Structure formats: C-alpha cells, structure tokens
Coordinates of C-alpha atoms in Angstrom, one line a residue:
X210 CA 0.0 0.0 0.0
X211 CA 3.2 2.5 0.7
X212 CA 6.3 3.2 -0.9
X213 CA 8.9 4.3 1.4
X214 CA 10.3 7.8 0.4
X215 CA 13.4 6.7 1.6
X216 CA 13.9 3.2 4.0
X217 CA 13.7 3.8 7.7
X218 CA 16.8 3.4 9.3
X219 CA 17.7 2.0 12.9
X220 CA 15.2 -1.2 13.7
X221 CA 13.0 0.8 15.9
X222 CA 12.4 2.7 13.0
X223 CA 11.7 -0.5 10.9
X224 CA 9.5 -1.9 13.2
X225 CA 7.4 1.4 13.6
X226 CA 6.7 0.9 9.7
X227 CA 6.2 -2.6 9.3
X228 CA 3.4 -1.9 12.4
X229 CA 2.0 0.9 10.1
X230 CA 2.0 -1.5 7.2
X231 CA 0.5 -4.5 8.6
X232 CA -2.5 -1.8 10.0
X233 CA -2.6 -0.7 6.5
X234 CA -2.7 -3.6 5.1
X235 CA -5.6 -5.3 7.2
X236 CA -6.9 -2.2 7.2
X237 CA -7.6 -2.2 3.3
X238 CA -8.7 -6.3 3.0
X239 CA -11.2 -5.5 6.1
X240 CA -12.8 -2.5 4.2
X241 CA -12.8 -4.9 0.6
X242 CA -14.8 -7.2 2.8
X243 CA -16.9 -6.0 4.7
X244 CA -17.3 -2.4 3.3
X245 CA -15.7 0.7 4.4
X246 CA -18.6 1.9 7.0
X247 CA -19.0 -1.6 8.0
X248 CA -15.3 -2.2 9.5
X249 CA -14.6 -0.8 13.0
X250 CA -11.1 0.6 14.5
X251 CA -10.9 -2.5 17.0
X252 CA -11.5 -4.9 13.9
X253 CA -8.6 -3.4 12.3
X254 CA -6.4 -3.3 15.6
X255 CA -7.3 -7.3 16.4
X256 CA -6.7 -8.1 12.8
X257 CA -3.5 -6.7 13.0
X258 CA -2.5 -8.1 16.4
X259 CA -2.1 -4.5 17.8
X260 CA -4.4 -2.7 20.5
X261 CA -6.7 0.2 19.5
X262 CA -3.8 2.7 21.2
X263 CA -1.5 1.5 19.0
X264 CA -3.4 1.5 16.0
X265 CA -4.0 5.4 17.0
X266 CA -1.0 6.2 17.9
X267 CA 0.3 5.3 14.1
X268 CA -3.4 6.9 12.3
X269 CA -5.1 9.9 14.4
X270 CA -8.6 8.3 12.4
X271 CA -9.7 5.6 10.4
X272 CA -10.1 7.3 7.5
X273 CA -6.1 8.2 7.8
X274 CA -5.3 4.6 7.3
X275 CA -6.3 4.8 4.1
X276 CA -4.9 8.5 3.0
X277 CA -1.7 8.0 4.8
X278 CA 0.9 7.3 2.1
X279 CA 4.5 8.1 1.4
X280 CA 4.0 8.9 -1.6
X281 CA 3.8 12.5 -1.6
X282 CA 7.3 13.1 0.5
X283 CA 9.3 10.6 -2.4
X284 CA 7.5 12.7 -5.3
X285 CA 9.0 15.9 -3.9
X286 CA 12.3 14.5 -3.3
X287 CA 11.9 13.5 -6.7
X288 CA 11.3 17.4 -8.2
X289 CA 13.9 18.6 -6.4
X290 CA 16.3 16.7 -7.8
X291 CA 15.6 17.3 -11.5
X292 CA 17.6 19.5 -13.5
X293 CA 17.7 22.6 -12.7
X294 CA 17.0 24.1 -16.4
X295 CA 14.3 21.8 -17.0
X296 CA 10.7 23.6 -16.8
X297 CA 8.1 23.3 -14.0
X298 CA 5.8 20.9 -16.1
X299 CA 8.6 18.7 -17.5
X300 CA 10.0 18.2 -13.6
X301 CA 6.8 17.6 -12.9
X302 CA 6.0 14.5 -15.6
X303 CA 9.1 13.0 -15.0
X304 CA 9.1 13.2 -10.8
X305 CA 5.5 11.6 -11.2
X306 CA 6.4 9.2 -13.7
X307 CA 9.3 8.2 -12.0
X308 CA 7.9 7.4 -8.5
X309 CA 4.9 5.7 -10.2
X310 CA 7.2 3.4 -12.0
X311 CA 8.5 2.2 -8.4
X312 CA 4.6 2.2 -7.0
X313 CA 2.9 0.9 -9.5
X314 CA 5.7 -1.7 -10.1
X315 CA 5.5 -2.5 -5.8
X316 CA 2.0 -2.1 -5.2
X317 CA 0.0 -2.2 -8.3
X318 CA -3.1 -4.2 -6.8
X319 CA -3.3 -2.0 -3.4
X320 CA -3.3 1.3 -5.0
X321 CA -5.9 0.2 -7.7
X322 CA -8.0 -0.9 -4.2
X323 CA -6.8 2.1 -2.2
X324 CA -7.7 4.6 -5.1
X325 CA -11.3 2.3 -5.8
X326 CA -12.2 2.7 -1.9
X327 CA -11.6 6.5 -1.9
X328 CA -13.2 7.5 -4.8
X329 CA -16.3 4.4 -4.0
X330 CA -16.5 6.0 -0.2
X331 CA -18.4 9.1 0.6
X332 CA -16.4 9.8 3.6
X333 CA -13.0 9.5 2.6
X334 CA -14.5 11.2 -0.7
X335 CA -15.1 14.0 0.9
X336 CA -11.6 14.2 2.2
X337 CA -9.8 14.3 -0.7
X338 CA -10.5 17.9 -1.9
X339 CA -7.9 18.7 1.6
X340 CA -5.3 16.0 0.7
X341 CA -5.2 17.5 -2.6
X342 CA -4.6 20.3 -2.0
X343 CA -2.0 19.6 0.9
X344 CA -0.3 17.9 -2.2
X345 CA -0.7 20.3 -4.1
X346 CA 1.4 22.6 -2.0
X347 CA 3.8 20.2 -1.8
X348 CA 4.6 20.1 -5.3
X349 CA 4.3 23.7 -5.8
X350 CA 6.9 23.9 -2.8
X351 CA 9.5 21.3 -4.3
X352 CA 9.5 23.6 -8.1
X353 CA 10.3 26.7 -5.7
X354 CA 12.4 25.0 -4.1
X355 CA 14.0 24.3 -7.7
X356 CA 13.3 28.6 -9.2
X357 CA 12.9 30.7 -6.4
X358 CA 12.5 33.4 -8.7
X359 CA 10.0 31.7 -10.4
X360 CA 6.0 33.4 -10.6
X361 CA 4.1 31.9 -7.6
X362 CA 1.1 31.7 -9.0
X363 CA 2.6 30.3 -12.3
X364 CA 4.0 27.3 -10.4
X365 CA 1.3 26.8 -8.4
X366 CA -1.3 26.8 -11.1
X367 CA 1.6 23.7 -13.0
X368 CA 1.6 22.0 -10.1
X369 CA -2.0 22.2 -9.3
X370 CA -2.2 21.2 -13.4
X371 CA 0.0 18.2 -12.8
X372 CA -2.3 16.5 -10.0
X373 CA -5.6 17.4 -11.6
X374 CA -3.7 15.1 -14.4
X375 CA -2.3 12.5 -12.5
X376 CA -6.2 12.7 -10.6
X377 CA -8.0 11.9 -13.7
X378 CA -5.3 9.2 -14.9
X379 CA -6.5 7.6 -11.6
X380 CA -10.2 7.8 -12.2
X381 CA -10.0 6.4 -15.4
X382 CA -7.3 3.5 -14.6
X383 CA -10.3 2.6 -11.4
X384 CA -13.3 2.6 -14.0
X385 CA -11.8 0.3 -16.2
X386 CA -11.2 -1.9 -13.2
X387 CA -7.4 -1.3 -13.6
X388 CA -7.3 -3.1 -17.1
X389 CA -5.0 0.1 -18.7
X390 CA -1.5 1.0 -17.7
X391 CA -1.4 3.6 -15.0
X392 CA 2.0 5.0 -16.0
X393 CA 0.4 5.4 -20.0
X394 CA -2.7 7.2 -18.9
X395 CA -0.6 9.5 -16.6
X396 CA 1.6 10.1 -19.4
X397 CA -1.5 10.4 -22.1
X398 CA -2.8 13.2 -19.1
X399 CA 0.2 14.7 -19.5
X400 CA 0.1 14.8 -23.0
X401 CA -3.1 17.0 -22.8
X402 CA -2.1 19.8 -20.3
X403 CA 0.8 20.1 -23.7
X404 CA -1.8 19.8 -26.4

C-alpha cells in the first residue's frame, strides 16, 4: 500500500513501519470485505494483532489509514532533484512518472484498491479535496524550491495542473477496473495539459 520515500533506518524505526503496514494492510482487506462503514477501529487493531492505542498512535482516524501514504514526501524528493533548467511541467511529468514506476511496479493491486475505496467512499470522498490540496502545496513547494524566482502563481497553477492530471489518470485507470497501464494514462494526461 506505501512506498517508502526513503527506507527507515535504525530497527525501531523498521519496526514502527512494518506496524503501520501490517494496519494498513488489514486495514484495506477489512474495508474490501466488509465495506468501508462496516469495519470498526478494534477490527482493524485485532486483525492486526495490535491494540486500539497502538493503532492510534500510528493513524489519528480511520479514514487516515487509508490517506496516509509516502507517496507524496518521495515525489517531492523527486522534483527537487531534477535539472535545474528543465521547466516546471517537464520536472513535474518525469518526478510523477518516476515514482509511479516504483509504486505501480511494488504495489500495483493495493493502489488500484486504495484509489477504488476512496473514490467508491463518501467519507474519505469528501476528504480528498484537503489531501489534494495539501499535495498540491507540496509540489508547488518542491518547483520553488528548484526557481525561487519563479512566478508563484505560475508554479502553483503547473503543479495544481499536474495532480488534476495524474487525478483523472487515476479515475479512469479505477473505471476500467485497472485493465489500462497507469503510467500510459498519466503520461497520455500529460500529454493534454501540452496539447
């Protein structure tokens, strides 16, 4: 379900995130089961063999078990280390495509579920216009990180640009039950923001 932006080091470390994993994990095959409004917090915990405090103490909610990625801290990592004299759209298409290449490539199967349970739920429906645009900063963050003298409005606006893309790549990959190549529709997305 996660792809670590960069490995945990020391084994306390490790251990913390193969706890946050296995909750994920359970997590995600409970809600496939039984239905997202169906599957309670201490369902989730016993599956998992941890107690509700623990499960809490790694997801403030239930509905963070299923938003909490890493994906977002590796894609910036990502932007800011392209080439400097490569534009704000370009960065942008090839920090996407690359860390999709290592999710999709990981955990094909749990993001087509993951993506299929937030955009089937109401709840964690509703959630996603404030994770977007959390992300959204992100990215716009990571390019001014790259130009600081860059417009801000300009490079917010790409990097808004770039999720709406990557966003409807998503949608369409989930309606067709997963049957198309991510990384082509996100590049065929990208394709249009050009065209």
């Amino acid at each position: 379900m996660r792809a670590s932006a960069t490995p945990p080091t020391g084994l306390r470390a490790r251990k913390k995130a193969q706890v946050r994993r296995a909750i994920q994990e359970h997590a995600l095959r409970l809600f496939l089961s039984k239905g997202y409004e169906n599957t309670t917090v201490g369902e989730i915990a016993t599956a998992a063999g941890v107690s509700h405090m623990t499960f809490f103490r790694n997801f403030p909610t239930k509905e963070a078990v299923v938003e909490t990625d890493d994906y977002d801290p590796m894609i910036v990592r990502l932007i800011e280390q392209r080439p400097p004299d490569e534009d704000a759209l370009t960065a942008l298409r090839r920090a996407l495509a690359q860390a999709l290449e290592t999710v999709y490539a990981d955990d094909r199967d749990a993001l087509l579920a993951r993506t299929r349970l937030i955009l089937a739920t109401p709840a964690l429906r509703a959630r996603l216009w404030d994770n977007q645009y959390a992300t959204e900063r992100l990215f716009a963050q990571a390019l001014a990180a790259r130009r600081p003298e860059a417009d801000v409005l300009r490079t917010r606006v790409l990097a808004a640009a770039a999720l709406a893309a990557l966003n409807i790549a998503l949608t369409v990959w989930v309606d067709g039950q997963g049957a198309e190549d991510l990384p082509t529709l996100v590049d065929r997305a990208f394709e249009a923001l050009h065209g």
